[in-house]
């Protein structure tokens, strides 16, 4: 089964990277897509590429070499980038939800509020917060003591799983993880839910069905991606907390870290007509150049 698994992971990785690169290229090449929504989307596509590159290449090496080992330094590095990109996902989803809230609930003030410098500032703050949080967690893991020959029930080094395997006291680590989950996890999720509650109220106030559909279509792709992210995240948490079956946990990990980034560009390109049209023109242009 190893060659089949290797081919499957490699195919998913290449599709993920290519799909998200096409999204970024389409947004850069089409001036009509130089809006706050697509600016945030291009950043999300970049994070998709980085996120899947944090775990999949190492997995491919493990399959090819018939070894599941990872060095201590490699594990800490993987934890750092995994935590950084997960937090960046959450903050980007929050920023994109706010963008959709302003666009739908305050359309006349949209371009006044979502100015380029504000969009850049929101992205910068998201990166800074994510980097500092990941650095904090990485440094705290470095202070833990571990026994030899540890086995992690994932195909990557997860923060919670590594902390649970420590031989030293992990009370401070668990407190930081818990507080961060509330501030940096539940806080942004509350903002997303609030934004969409206001969006739903605004859509319900529209009298025509066609008008409701047109407005809803502008945020349907983002809502689908956010739902997919949090559903797979919940599945990973439940599989780790409820069951002790490493196979089911690994399956949930694959869905969360591999499948989700692959599906994101497909969801946006299928549900967004402007992006779909730009991608179609890019393909037609390349076909003409080949002929």
CSV table of C-alpha atoms in Angstrom, one decimal, residues 65-227:
chain,number,residue,atom,x,y,z
A,65,UNK,CA,12.3,6.0,3.3
A,66,UNK,CA,10.0,3.5,5.1
A,67,UNK,CA,10.7,5.4,8.4
A,68,UNK,CA,8.3,7.3,10.6
A,69,UNK,CA,11.0,9.0,12.6
A,70,UNK,CA,11.3,12.8,13.1
A,71,UNK,CA,14.1,14.6,14.9
A,72,UNK,CA,13.5,16.7,18.0
A,73,UNK,CA,14.5,19.9,16.2
A,74,UNK,CA,12.3,18.8,13.3
A,75,UNK,CA,9.3,18.2,15.6
A,76,UNK,CA,9.7,21.6,17.3
A,77,UNK,CA,10.0,23.3,13.9
A,78,UNK,CA,6.8,21.6,12.7
A,79,UNK,CA,5.0,22.6,15.9
A,80,UNK,CA,6.0,26.2,15.4
A,81,UNK,CA,4.8,26.6,11.8
A,82,UNK,CA,1.7,24.5,12.4
A,83,UNK,CA,0.6,26.7,15.3
A,84,UNK,CA,1.5,29.8,13.4
A,85,UNK,CA,-0.5,28.9,10.3
A,86,UNK,CA,-3.5,27.6,12.2
A,87,UNK,CA,-3.8,30.9,14.1
A,88,UNK,CA,-3.3,32.8,10.9
A,89,UNK,CA,-6.1,30.8,9.3
A,90,UNK,CA,-8.4,31.8,12.2
A,91,UNK,CA,-7.5,35.4,12.1
A,92,UNK,CA,-7.8,35.6,8.3
A,93,UNK,CA,-11.3,34.0,8.4
A,94,UNK,CA,-12.2,36.6,11.0
A,95,UNK,CA,-10.9,39.5,8.8
A,96,UNK,CA,-12.7,38.1,5.8
A,97,UNK,CA,-16.0,37.7,7.7
A,98,UNK,CA,-15.6,41.4,8.8
A,99,UNK,CA,-15.0,42.3,5.1
A,100,UNK,CA,-18.2,40.6,4.1
A,101,UNK,CA,-20.1,42.2,7.0
A,102,UNK,CA,-19.1,45.7,5.9
A,103,UNK,CA,-19.8,44.9,2.2
A,104,UNK,CA,-23.3,43.6,2.8
A,105,UNK,CA,-24.5,45.5,5.9
A,106,UNK,CA,-22.8,48.9,5.0
A,107,UNK,CA,-22.4,48.8,1.2
A,108,UNK,CA,-22.3,52.6,0.7
A,109,UNK,CA,-19.4,52.9,3.2
A,110,UNK,CA,-17.5,49.8,2.0
A,111,UNK,CA,-14.7,51.5,0.0
A,112,UNK,CA,-14.5,54.2,2.7
A,113,UNK,CA,-14.0,51.7,5.5
A,114,UNK,CA,-12.0,49.0,3.7
A,115,UNK,CA,-9.2,51.2,2.5
A,116,UNK,CA,-6.0,49.6,1.2
A,117,UNK,CA,-4.0,50.7,4.3
A,118,UNK,CA,-6.6,49.2,6.6
A,119,UNK,CA,-6.5,45.9,4.7
A,120,UNK,CA,-2.7,45.8,4.9
A,121,UNK,CA,-2.8,46.6,8.6
A,122,UNK,CA,-5.3,43.8,9.3
A,123,UNK,CA,-3.0,41.3,7.5
A,124,UNK,CA,0.1,42.6,9.2
A,125,UNK,CA,-1.6,42.3,12.7
A,126,UNK,CA,-2.7,38.8,11.9
A,127,UNK,CA,0.8,37.8,11.0
A,128,UNK,CA,2.4,39.4,14.0
A,129,UNK,CA,-0.1,37.9,16.4
A,130,UNK,CA,0.3,34.4,14.8
A,131,UNK,CA,4.1,34.6,14.8
A,132,UNK,CA,4.3,35.7,18.5
A,133,UNK,CA,1.9,33.1,19.6
A,134,UNK,CA,3.7,30.3,17.7
A,135,UNK,CA,7.0,31.5,19.2
A,136,UNK,CA,5.6,31.4,22.7
A,137,UNK,CA,4.3,27.9,22.3
A,138,UNK,CA,7.5,26.7,20.7
A,139,UNK,CA,9.7,28.2,23.5
A,140,UNK,CA,7.5,26.6,26.2
A,141,UNK,CA,7.7,23.2,24.6
A,142,UNK,CA,11.5,23.6,24.5
A,143,UNK,CA,11.5,23.8,28.3
A,144,UNK,CA,9.8,20.4,28.7
A,145,UNK,CA,11.7,17.2,29.2
A,146,UNK,CA,10.9,14.1,27.2
A,147,UNK,CA,11.7,10.4,27.4
A,148,UNK,CA,13.3,8.6,24.5
A,149,UNK,CA,11.5,6.8,21.7
A,150,UNK,CA,8.2,8.7,21.8
A,151,UNK,CA,5.3,7.7,19.6
A,152,UNK,CA,2.9,10.5,18.5
A,153,UNK,CA,-0.5,9.2,17.3
A,154,UNK,CA,-0.5,11.6,14.3
A,155,UNK,CA,1.4,11.9,11.0
A,156,UNK,CA,2.7,15.3,12.3
A,157,UNK,CA,3.9,16.8,15.6
A,158,UNK,CA,0.8,18.3,17.1
A,159,UNK,CA,1.2,20.7,20.1
A,160,UNK,CA,-1.3,19.0,22.4
A,161,UNK,CA,0.0,15.5,21.7
A,162,UNK,CA,3.6,16.4,22.2
A,163,UNK,CA,2.9,18.2,25.5
A,164,UNK,CA,1.0,15.2,26.8
A,165,UNK,CA,4.0,13.0,26.2
A,166,UNK,CA,6.4,15.2,28.3
A,167,UNK,CA,8.0,13.7,31.4
A,168,UNK,CA,8.2,17.0,33.2
A,169,UNK,CA,5.4,19.2,34.6
A,170,UNK,CA,3.1,20.5,31.9
A,171,UNK,CA,0.8,22.6,34.1
A,172,UNK,CA,2.0,26.0,32.7
A,173,UNK,CA,1.8,24.7,29.1
A,174,UNK,CA,-1.7,23.5,29.6
A,175,UNK,CA,-2.8,26.9,31.1
A,176,UNK,CA,-1.3,28.8,28.2
A,177,UNK,CA,-2.9,26.5,25.7
A,178,UNK,CA,-6.3,26.9,27.5
A,179,UNK,CA,-6.1,30.7,27.8
A,180,UNK,CA,-5.0,31.0,24.1
A,181,UNK,CA,-7.8,28.8,23.0
A,182,UNK,CA,-10.3,31.2,24.6
A,183,UNK,CA,-8.6,34.5,23.5
A,184,UNK,CA,-7.2,33.5,20.1
A,185,UNK,CA,-9.7,30.7,19.2
A,186,UNK,CA,-13.1,31.5,20.7
A,187,UNK,CA,-12.7,35.2,20.4
A,188,UNK,CA,-12.3,35.2,16.6
A,189,UNK,CA,-15.0,32.6,16.2
A,190,UNK,CA,-17.4,34.9,18.1
A,191,UNK,CA,-16.5,37.7,15.7
A,192,UNK,CA,-17.2,35.4,12.7
A,193,UNK,CA,-20.6,34.3,14.2
A,194,UNK,CA,-21.5,37.9,15.0
A,195,UNK,CA,-20.6,39.1,11.5
A,196,UNK,CA,-22.7,36.4,9.9
A,197,UNK,CA,-25.7,36.9,12.2
A,198,UNK,CA,-25.7,40.6,11.0
A,199,UNK,CA,-25.3,39.4,7.4
A,200,UNK,CA,-28.3,37.0,7.7
A,201,UNK,CA,-30.4,39.8,9.2
A,202,UNK,CA,-29.5,42.1,6.3
A,203,UNK,CA,-30.3,39.3,3.7
A,204,UNK,CA,-33.7,38.6,5.4
A,205,UNK,CA,-34.6,42.3,5.0
A,206,UNK,CA,-34.3,42.1,1.2
A,207,UNK,CA,-37.7,41.6,-0.3
A,208,UNK,CA,-36.9,39.9,-3.6
A,209,UNK,CA,-35.6,36.3,-3.7
A,210,UNK,CA,-33.2,37.1,-6.6
A,211,UNK,CA,-31.7,40.0,-4.5
A,212,UNK,CA,-31.3,37.6,-1.5
A,213,UNK,CA,-29.5,35.1,-3.7
A,214,UNK,CA,-27.2,37.7,-5.3
A,215,UNK,CA,-26.1,39.0,-1.9
A,216,UNK,CA,-25.7,35.6,-0.3
A,217,UNK,CA,-23.6,34.4,-3.2
A,218,UNK,CA,-21.0,37.0,-2.3
A,219,UNK,CA,-20.3,35.3,1.0
A,220,UNK,CA,-21.3,31.7,0.3
A,221,UNK,CA,-17.7,30.6,-0.6
A,222,UNK,CA,-16.2,32.1,2.5
A,223,UNK,CA,-18.9,30.5,4.7
A,224,UNK,CA,-18.3,27.1,3.0
A,225,UNK,CA,-14.6,27.3,3.7
A,226,UNK,CA,-15.0,28.4,7.3
A,227,UNK,CA,-17.5,25.7,7.9
